Each structure stands twice: as C-alpha cells, then as structure tokens.
PDB file of C-alpha atoms in Angstrom:
ATOM      1  CA  MET A   1      74.616-177.250 213.830  1.00  0.00           C
ATOM      2  CA  THR A   2      78.009-177.942 212.271  1.00  0.00           C
ATOM      3  CA  ASN A   3      77.904-179.707 208.905  1.00  0.00           C
ATOM      4  CA  LEU A   4      78.656-183.321 209.789  1.00  0.00           C
ATOM      5  CA  VAL A   5      80.921-184.058 206.824  1.00  0.00           C
ATOM      6  CA  ASP A   6      83.043-181.005 207.630  1.00  0.00           C
ATOM      7  CA  LEU A   7      83.129-181.893 211.346  1.00  0.00           C
ATOM      8  CA  ALA A   8      84.232-185.454 210.587  1.00  0.00           C
ATOM      9  CA  ILE A   9      86.963-184.424 208.172  1.00  0.00           C
ATOM     10  CA  ARG A  10      88.358-181.892 210.644  1.00  0.00           C
ATOM     11  CA  ALA A  11      88.304-184.499 213.415  1.00  0.00           C
ATOM     12  CA  HIS A  12      90.331-186.890 211.269  1.00  0.00           C
ATOM     13  CA  GLY A  13      93.012-184.339 210.411  1.00  0.00           C
ATOM     14  CA  GLY A  14      91.569-182.082 207.740  1.00  0.00           C
ATOM     15  CA  PHE A  15      91.176-182.325 203.988  1.00  0.00           C
ATOM     16  CA  ASP A  16      94.270-180.256 203.182  1.00  0.00           C
ATOM     17  CA  ARG A  17      96.466-182.503 205.302  1.00  0.00           C
ATOM     18  CA  PHE A  18      94.981-185.668 203.808  1.00  0.00           C
ATOM     19  CA  ASN A  19      95.466-184.341 200.272  1.00  0.00           C
ATOM     20  CA  ALA A  20      99.167-183.776 200.964  1.00  0.00           C
ATOM     21  CA  PHE A  21      99.676-187.552 200.642  1.00  0.00           C
ATOM     22  CA  SER A  22      99.246-189.907 197.693  1.00  0.00           C
ATOM     23  CA  SER A  23      99.261-193.315 199.389  1.00  0.00           C
ATOM     24  CA  LEU A  24      98.979-195.102 202.733  1.00  0.00           C
ATOM     25  CA  THR A  25     100.704-198.380 203.610  1.00  0.00           C
ATOM     26  CA  ALA A  26     100.061-200.489 206.719  1.00  0.00           C
ATOM     27  CA  LYS A  27     100.679-203.895 208.221  1.00  0.00           C
ATOM     28  CA  LEU A  28      97.434-205.849 208.350  1.00  0.00           C
ATOM     29  CA  HIS A  29      96.229-208.775 210.465  1.00  0.00           C
ATOM     30  CA  GLN A  30      92.778-210.175 209.661  1.00  0.00           C
ATOM     31  CA  GLY A  31      90.561-212.743 211.335  1.00  0.00           C
ATOM     32  CA  GLY A  32      86.905-213.657 211.675  1.00  0.00           C
ATOM     33  CA  ILE A  33      84.767-216.363 210.121  1.00  0.00           C
ATOM     34  CA  LEU A  34      84.562-214.858 206.637  1.00  0.00           C
ATOM     35  CA  TRP A  35      87.900-216.082 205.343  1.00  0.00           C
ATOM     36  CA  GLY A  36      87.263-219.721 206.237  1.00  0.00           C
ATOM     37  CA  LEU A  37      83.793-219.568 204.700  1.00  0.00           C
ATOM     38  CA  LYS A  38      85.403-218.380 201.489  1.00  0.00           C
ATOM     39  CA  GLY A  39      87.965-221.194 201.513  1.00  0.00           C
ATOM     40  CA  LYS A  40      90.809-218.727 202.142  1.00  0.00           C
ATOM     41  CA  PRO A  41      91.451-218.861 205.920  1.00  0.00           C
ATOM     42  CA  THR A  42      95.070-217.692 205.859  1.00  0.00           C
ATOM     43  CA  VAL A  43      95.778-216.172 202.434  1.00  0.00           C
ATOM     44  CA  LEU A  44      95.625-212.587 203.791  1.00  0.00           C
ATOM     45  CA  GLU A  45      95.748-213.330 207.510  1.00  0.00           C
ATOM     46  CA  ASP A  46      99.045-211.472 207.917  1.00  0.00           C
ATOM     47  CA  CYS A  47     100.025-209.148 205.103  1.00  0.00           C
ATOM     48  CA  HIS A  48     100.617-205.558 204.049  1.00  0.00           C
ATOM     49  CA  VAL A  49      98.242-203.232 202.257  1.00  0.00           C
ATOM     50  CA  ARG A  50      98.933-200.158 200.155  1.00  0.00           C
ATOM     51  CA  VAL A  51      96.053-197.823 199.312  1.00  0.00           C
ATOM     52  CA  ASP A  52      96.219-195.087 196.674  1.00  0.00           C
ATOM     53  CA  LEU A  53      94.545-192.056 198.239  1.00  0.00           C
ATOM     54  CA  ARG A  54      93.581-190.416 194.940  1.00  0.00           C
ATOM     55  CA  ASP A  55      92.507-193.261 192.659  1.00  0.00           C
ATOM     56  CA  GLU A  56      90.781-196.479 193.730  1.00  0.00           C
ATOM     57  CA  ARG A  57      93.835-198.693 193.496  1.00  0.00           C
ATOM     58  CA  VAL A  58      95.046-201.118 196.190  1.00  0.00           C
ATOM     59  CA  SER A  59      97.669-203.831 196.625  1.00  0.00           C
ATOM     60  CA  HIS A  60      97.910-206.589 199.252  1.00  0.00           C
ATOM     61  CA  TRP A  61     100.990-208.763 199.777  1.00  0.00           C
ATOM     62  CA  PRO A  62     101.966-211.489 200.262  1.00  0.00           C
ATOM     63  CA  PHE A  63      99.176-213.789 199.126  1.00  0.00           C
ATOM     64  CA  ALA A  64     100.216-216.691 201.388  1.00  0.00           C
ATOM     65  CA  PRO A  65     101.830-219.110 200.952  1.00  0.00           C
ATOM     66  CA  THR A  66     103.369-217.305 197.943  1.00  0.00           C
ATOM     67  CA  MET A  67     105.124-213.945 197.748  1.00  0.00           C
ATOM     68  CA  ASN A  68     102.630-212.774 195.132  1.00  0.00           C
ATOM     69  CA  HIS A  69     100.766-209.483 195.400  1.00  0.00           C
ATOM     70  CA  SER A  70      97.447-208.135 194.171  1.00  0.00           C
ATOM     71  CA  VAL A  71      96.702-205.188 191.907  1.00  0.00           C
ATOM     72  CA  PHE A  72      93.125-204.010 192.437  1.00  0.00           C
ATOM     73  CA  THR A  73      91.081-201.479 190.493  1.00  0.00           C
ATOM     74  CA  PRO A  74      87.281-201.508 190.138  1.00  0.00           C
ATOM     75  CA  SER A  75      87.505-202.712 186.533  1.00  0.00           C
ATOM     76  CA  ARG A  76      90.314-205.264 186.850  1.00  0.00           C
ATOM     77  CA  VAL A  77      92.068-207.219 189.560  1.00  0.00           C
ATOM     78  CA  ALA A  78      95.153-209.388 189.189  1.00  0.00           C
ATOM     79  CA  ILE A  79      97.489-211.553 191.230  1.00  0.00           C
ATOM     80  CA  GLU A  80     101.097-210.973 190.182  1.00  0.00           C
ATOM     81  CA  THR A  81     104.474-212.465 191.037  1.00  0.00           C
ATOM     82  CA  PRO A  82     107.153-210.251 192.624  1.00  0.00           C
ATOM     83  CA  ASP A  83     108.466-209.713 189.079  1.00  0.00           C
ATOM     84  CA  GLY A  84     105.096-208.502 187.835  1.00  0.00           C
ATOM     85  CA  ALA A  85     104.030-211.595 185.865  1.00  0.00           C
ATOM     86  CA  VAL A  86     100.259-212.119 185.943  1.00  0.00           C
ATOM     87  CA  VAL A  87      99.250-215.359 187.685  1.00  0.00           C
ATOM     88  CA  GLU A  88      95.475-214.809 187.650  1.00  0.00           C
ATOM     89  CA  GLU A  89      93.227-211.922 186.699  1.00  0.00           C
ATOM     90  CA  LEU A  90      89.593-210.874 186.528  1.00  0.00           C
ATOM     91  CA  VAL A  91      88.245-208.226 184.185  1.00  0.00           C
ATOM     92  CA  ASP A  92      84.937-206.719 185.329  1.00  0.00           C
ATOM     93  CA  PRO A  93      85.482-208.558 188.627  1.00  0.00           C
ATOM     94  CA  ARG A  94      82.218-207.602 190.312  1.00  0.00           C
ATOM     95  CA  SER A  95      80.194-209.550 187.767  1.00  0.00           C
ATOM     96  CA  SER A  96      82.022-212.741 188.797  1.00  0.00           C
ATOM     97  CA  PHE A  97      80.144-212.701 192.138  1.00  0.00           C
ATOM     98  CA  GLU A  98      76.671-212.942 190.610  1.00  0.00           C
ATOM     99  CA  GLY A  99      74.547-215.385 192.616  1.00  0.00           C
ATOM    100  CA  TYR A 100      77.144-215.741 195.377  1.00  0.00           C
ATOM    101  CA  GLU A 101      76.073-216.233 198.999  1.00  0.00           C
ATOM    102  CA  MET A 102      77.929-215.985 202.318  1.00  0.00           C
ATOM    103  CA  GLU A 103      79.301-219.540 202.057  1.00  0.00           C
ATOM    104  CA  THR A 104      80.366-219.407 198.380  1.00  0.00           C
ATOM    105  CA  HIS A 105      84.120-219.907 197.978  1.00  0.00           C
ATOM    106  CA  TRP A 106      86.255-217.232 196.328  1.00  0.00           C
ATOM    107  CA  SER A 107      89.262-217.395 194.030  1.00  0.00           C
ATOM    108  CA  ASN A 108      92.372-215.398 194.921  1.00  0.00           C
ATOM    109  CA  PRO A 109      91.434-212.578 192.490  1.00  0.00           C
ATOM    110  CA  GLN A 110      87.997-212.428 194.100  1.00  0.00           C
ATOM    111  CA  VAL A 111      89.629-212.159 197.529  1.00  0.00           C
ATOM    112  CA  ALA A 112      91.784-209.358 196.117  1.00  0.00           C
ATOM    113  CA  TYR A 113      88.707-207.566 194.773  1.00  0.00           C
ATOM    114  CA  PHE A 114      86.843-207.729 198.095  1.00  0.00           C
ATOM    115  CA  ALA A 115      89.917-206.868 200.169  1.00  0.00           C
ATOM    116  CA  GLY A 116      90.839-204.093 197.736  1.00  0.00           C
ATOM    117  CA  TYR A 117      87.616-202.133 197.730  1.00  0.00           C
ATOM    118  CA  THR A 118      87.108-202.824 201.446  1.00  0.00           C
ATOM    119  CA  MET A 119      90.428-201.382 202.570  1.00  0.00           C
ATOM    120  CA  TRP A 120      90.198-198.482 200.141  1.00  0.00           C
ATOM    121  CA  THR A 121      86.786-197.539 201.562  1.00  0.00           C
ATOM    122  CA  TYR A 122      87.953-198.013 205.144  1.00  0.00           C
ATOM    123  CA  LEU A 123      91.273-196.160 204.901  1.00  0.00           C
ATOM    124  CA  THR A 124      89.956-193.191 202.915  1.00  0.00           C
ATOM    125  CA  SER A 125      86.929-192.584 205.162  1.00  0.00           C
ATOM    126  CA  PRO A 126      85.643-190.019 205.990  1.00  0.00           C
ATOM    127  CA  PHE A 127      87.590-188.118 203.305  1.00  0.00           C
ATOM    128  CA  ILE A 128      85.894-190.256 200.654  1.00  0.00           C
ATOM    129  CA  LEU A 129      82.680-188.380 201.437  1.00  0.00           C
ATOM    130  CA  LYS A 130      84.042-185.342 199.559  1.00  0.00           C
ATOM    131  CA  ARG A 131      84.706-187.268 196.343  1.00  0.00           C
ATOM    132  CA  PRO A 132      82.727-186.306 193.212  1.00  0.00           C
ATOM    133  CA  GLY A 133      79.407-188.111 192.987  1.00  0.00           C
ATOM    134  CA  VAL A 134      79.230-189.084 196.673  1.00  0.00           C
ATOM    135  CA  VAL A 135      75.996-187.751 198.183  1.00  0.00           C
ATOM    136  CA  SER A 136      75.463-187.619 201.955  1.00  0.00           C
ATOM    137  CA  ASP A 137      72.565-186.487 204.099  1.00  0.00           C
ATOM    138  CA  GLU A 138      72.415-186.298 207.873  1.00  0.00           C
ATOM    139  CA  VAL A 139      69.671-188.459 209.335  1.00  0.00           C
ATOM    140  CA  GLU A 140      68.315-188.905 212.861  1.00  0.00           C
ATOM    141  CA  PRO A 141      70.969-189.569 215.541  1.00  0.00           C
ATOM    142  CA  TRP A 142      71.565-192.960 217.132  1.00  0.00           C
ATOM    143  CA  GLN A 143      71.964-193.838 220.817  1.00  0.00           C
ATOM    144  CA  GLU A 144      74.610-196.446 221.640  1.00  0.00           C
ATOM    145  CA  ASN A 145      77.118-197.066 224.439  1.00  0.00           C
ATOM    146  CA  GLY A 146      75.683-194.157 226.417  1.00  0.00           C
ATOM    147  CA  GLU A 147      76.492-191.709 223.610  1.00  0.00           C
ATOM    148  CA  THR A 148      74.550-189.952 220.902  1.00  0.00           C
ATOM    149  CA  TRP A 149      76.108-190.569 217.505  1.00  0.00           C
ATOM    150  CA  ARG A 150      75.308-188.356 214.548  1.00  0.00           C
ATOM    151  CA  ARG A 151      74.712-190.259 211.321  1.00  0.00           C
ATOM    152  CA  LEU A 152      75.154-189.759 207.597  1.00  0.00           C
ATOM    153  CA  HIS A 153      73.218-191.680 204.980  1.00  0.00           C
ATOM    154  CA  VAL A 154      75.621-191.917 202.031  1.00  0.00           C
ATOM    155  CA  CYS A 155      74.999-192.860 198.394  1.00  0.00           C
ATOM    156  CA  PHE A 156      78.043-193.832 196.327  1.00  0.00           C
ATOM    157  CA  PRO A 157      78.239-193.438 192.541  1.00  0.00           C
ATOM    158  CA  ASP A 158      78.608-196.444 190.251  1.00  0.00           C
ATOM    159  CA  ASP A 159      82.275-195.716 189.502  1.00  0.00           C
ATOM    160  CA  ILE A 160      83.298-196.385 193.130  1.00  0.00           C
ATOM    161  CA  ALA A 161      83.573-200.077 194.033  1.00  0.00           C
ATOM    162  CA  THR A 162      82.395-200.591 197.600  1.00  0.00           C
ATOM    163  CA  HIS A 163      80.122-202.836 199.658  1.00  0.00           C
ATOM    164  CA  SER A 164      76.803-201.280 198.599  1.00  0.00           C
ATOM    165  CA  ARG A 165      75.565-198.076 197.033  1.00  0.00           C
ATOM    166  CA  GLU A 166      73.828-196.945 200.242  1.00  0.00           C
ATOM    167  CA  GLN A 167      75.721-196.939 203.540  1.00  0.00           C
ATOM    168  CA  THR A 168      75.447-195.252 206.948  1.00  0.00           C
ATOM    169  CA  PHE A 169      78.317-193.622 208.824  1.00  0.00           C
ATOM    170  CA  TYR A 170      78.118-192.905 212.585  1.00  0.00           C
ATOM    171  CA  PHE A 171      80.248-190.243 214.307  1.00  0.00           C
ATOM    172  CA  ASN A 172      80.867-189.681 217.997  1.00  0.00           C
ATOM    173  CA  PRO A 173      80.575-186.214 219.614  1.00  0.00           C
ATOM    174  CA  GLN A 174      84.183-185.453 218.689  1.00  0.00           C
ATOM    175  CA  GLY A 175      83.509-186.241 215.025  1.00  0.00           C
ATOM    176  CA  LEU A 176      85.409-189.529 214.833  1.00  0.00           C
ATOM    177  CA  LEU A 177      83.903-192.351 212.805  1.00  0.00           C
ATOM    178  CA  VAL A 178      82.883-195.092 215.235  1.00  0.00           C
ATOM    179  CA  ARG A 179      80.451-197.253 213.280  1.00  0.00           C
ATOM    180  CA  HIS A 180      79.758-197.958 209.614  1.00  0.00           C
ATOM    181  CA  ASP A 181      76.776-199.947 208.262  1.00  0.00           C
ATOM    182  CA  TYR A 182      76.350-201.511 204.833  1.00  0.00           C
ATOM    183  CA  GLU A 183      75.101-204.559 202.954  1.00  0.00           C
ATOM    184  CA  VAL A 184      77.695-206.746 201.236  1.00  0.00           C
ATOM    185  CA  ASP A 185      76.236-206.977 197.734  1.00  0.00           C
ATOM    186  CA  ILE A 186      78.726-209.548 196.450  1.00  0.00           C
ATOM    187  CA  GLN A 187      77.770-212.163 199.041  1.00  0.00           C
ATOM    188  CA  GLY A 188      73.997-212.099 199.226  1.00  0.00           C
ATOM    189  CA  ARG A 189      73.553-208.563 200.599  1.00  0.00           C
ATOM    190  CA  ASN A 190      74.169-209.616 204.198  1.00  0.00           C
ATOM    191  CA  ALA A 191      73.820-206.642 206.556  1.00  0.00           C
ATOM    192  CA  ALA A 192      76.906-205.696 208.574  1.00  0.00           C
ATOM    193  CA  ALA A 193      78.026-203.162 211.167  1.00  0.00           C
ATOM    194  CA  ARG A 194      81.713-202.210 211.344  1.00  0.00           C
ATOM    195  CA  TYR A 195      83.048-200.785 214.610  1.00  0.00           C
ATOM    196  CA  LEU A 196      86.203-198.664 214.703  1.00  0.00           C
ATOM    197  CA  ALA A 197      88.450-198.136 217.726  1.00  0.00           C
ATOM    198  CA  ASP A 198      91.965-197.464 218.990  1.00  0.00           C
ATOM    199  CA  TYR A 199      92.622-194.393 216.872  1.00  0.00           C
ATOM    200  CA  VAL A 200      96.225-193.350 216.284  1.00  0.00           C
ATOM    201  CA  GLU A 201      97.539-190.121 214.806  1.00  0.00           C
ATOM    202  CA  ILE A 202      99.937-190.544 211.883  1.00  0.00           C
ATOM    203  CA  ASP A 203     101.375-187.406 210.256  1.00  0.00           C
ATOM    204  CA  GLY A 204      98.412-185.409 211.509  1.00  0.00           C
ATOM    205  CA  ILE A 205      95.744-187.861 210.297  1.00  0.00           C
ATOM    206  CA  SER A 206      93.643-189.877 212.777  1.00  0.00           C
ATOM    207  CA  LEU A 207      93.280-193.521 211.765  1.00  0.00           C
ATOM    208  CA  PRO A 208      91.523-196.469 213.463  1.00  0.00           C
ATOM    209  CA  SER A 209      93.900-199.327 214.201  1.00  0.00           C
ATOM    210  CA  ARG A 210      91.179-201.782 215.239  1.00  0.00           C
ATOM    211  CA  MET A 211      87.985-202.730 213.387  1.00  0.00           C
ATOM    212  CA  ARG A 212      85.414-205.420 214.102  1.00  0.00           C
ATOM    213  CA  ILE A 213      82.550-206.343 211.777  1.00  0.00           C
ATOM    214  CA  PHE A 214      79.395-208.068 213.057  1.00  0.00           C
ATOM    215  CA  PRO A 215      76.060-209.047 211.504  1.00  0.00           C
ATOM    216  CA  ARG A 216      73.447-206.305 211.774  1.00  0.00           C
ATOM    217  CA  GLY A 217      69.983-207.254 212.974  1.00  0.00           C
ATOM    218  CA  SER A 218      66.627-206.024 211.711  1.00  0.00           C
ATOM    219  CA  ASN A 219      66.413-203.537 214.601  1.00  0.00           C
ATOM    220  CA  ASN A 220      69.722-201.955 213.488  1.00  0.00           C
ATOM    221  CA  THR A 221      71.666-203.382 216.410  1.00  0.00           C
ATOM    222  CA  PRO A 222      74.689-205.641 215.898  1.00  0.00           C
ATOM    223  CA  LEU A 223      74.597-209.304 216.828  1.00  0.00           C
ATOM    224  CA  ALA A 224      77.193-210.365 219.391  1.00  0.00           C
ATOM    225  CA  ALA A 225      78.277-213.271 217.191  1.00  0.00           C
ATOM    226  CA  PRO A 226      79.635-214.350 214.890  1.00  0.00           C
ATOM    227  CA  LEU A 227      82.556-212.003 214.357  1.00  0.00           C
ATOM    228  CA  ILE A 228      82.559-211.746 210.572  1.00  0.00           C
ATOM    229  CA  VAL A 229      85.886-209.959 210.113  1.00  0.00           C
ATOM    230  CA  SER A 230      88.506-208.537 212.462  1.00  0.00           C
ATOM    231  CA  VAL A 231      91.025-206.006 211.217  1.00  0.00           C
ATOM    232  CA  ASP A 232      94.122-204.879 213.118  1.00  0.00           C
ATOM    233  CA  LEU A 233      96.427-202.319 211.520  1.00  0.00           C
ATOM    234  CA  SER A 234      99.890-201.130 212.496  1.00  0.00           C
ATOM    235  CA  ASP A 235     103.024-199.562 211.009  1.00  0.00           C
ATOM    236  CA  PHE A 236     101.065-196.937 209.096  1.00  0.00           C
ATOM    237  CA  ARG A 237     103.084-194.908 206.589  1.00  0.00           C
ATOM    238  CA  PHE A 238     101.892-192.034 204.423  1.00  0.00           C
ATOM    239  CA  GLU A 239     103.744-191.130 201.243  1.00  0.00           C
TER     240      GLU A 239
END
C-alpha cells in the first residue's frame, strides 16, 4: 500500500513544487459562532491572510474597523499599525489562554494568535507532515459519505503552535485531505472536525477554498450544528 503521507503530498502538488514558494496570500471570509462567542464577531470577518511557508509566521489584515495588521509567531503576536507601530502584543501568547473556555472573550492579539496558527496549519497541510519532529502513523480507515477515507494519526512537536499535539487527518481515495480532527486546547479542549471542499489548483498546488468546522461527538461523527467556524478563501497567490 502506498505510504499515505507521500500519496497525500503528491495529490496536493508535490513537495518540490510546494518548496518552490516562500509564502501564500489569500482573501479570507470567516463566519460561524466562534467569533461572536469571543466578542469579536467582525474583526476578521473579511480580511487577507499571508502565510510563510517555511517558518510559522502569519499576518492577517485589516483588523476591522482599523487598518491594523497582525504579526504572529508561536512565541510572540502583535497588532501593528500600517506604519509598523505596535498597538498591542503578547509574549508567550499561548499561556494567556490558561483556564479559558469556549465562551471566554479574546483580545485582538489572542484572536491573532488563534487565527495565525490555525491558518498556518490549514494552508501548509499536508506538506506540514514532512516537517522535522512531526510524527504520523496510519490508523484504521474511516467510512463516510459512501467513501473509505484513509487516516493519519499525527503528533506535533512542542515548537509548532497548533490546535493540539495529537490530530487526525483523513484523505479520500485520490489522496486529497477531506477531514481534519483535533481538540482546541486554548478553549477548553473542545473536539472539532474540519471539512475541506472546493479544491482549486494554484501554480500546481491543490488548495481547499471552502472549510467548515463542526463539533465532534463521542462516536467520532460531527454534529450538524452549530457551525463553529466557516472559512472561504479566494484570490490565492504564491510567492
């Protein structure tokens, strides 16, 4: 049987092609109940995102209603003006979420931290599975939507900021990532299932333009409601 990591990377365009680029920029529209629960219903509803493909570094802009942008890294996150002046910042940002639950409000730097590691994980997958320290093992397949999806149980190292150390990636028969499970550690470890659809090919790389995240039940099936987060991406540009 074909190694699943290799199959997935080939299906998404190949590692050599992905490594030819240093960043990815896209237009982003987000919805779902999460943002209102965090007290930030529109701050990143319509924005742009730029993801560094080599280092875990991300920027979102604008932080409505301002024209400010974020600068995210795992160890520090800041909100800056268009001229680069720091408005707010968090050093060791993950520690600021200690004790937080689903309904706990976030500051703008906390939004930037969550949105930063989220979009970096999403837009570098499945290529992220080849990064140093990332360990993946194929586990039993999963039946859904009349298809058999092969699955990877993935453990991330401490130096990668992401939802949780252990996650599960599901791939369709063609090798495209179609589902992604995790627990959101920074908001009470709520279990989620992310669904990916409407793939587009940009410069030889296949990218999902539509994502929907739902709660995940104890039997590993998603709940129909509520929709936690919706993500719609367009105007992709590799550099």
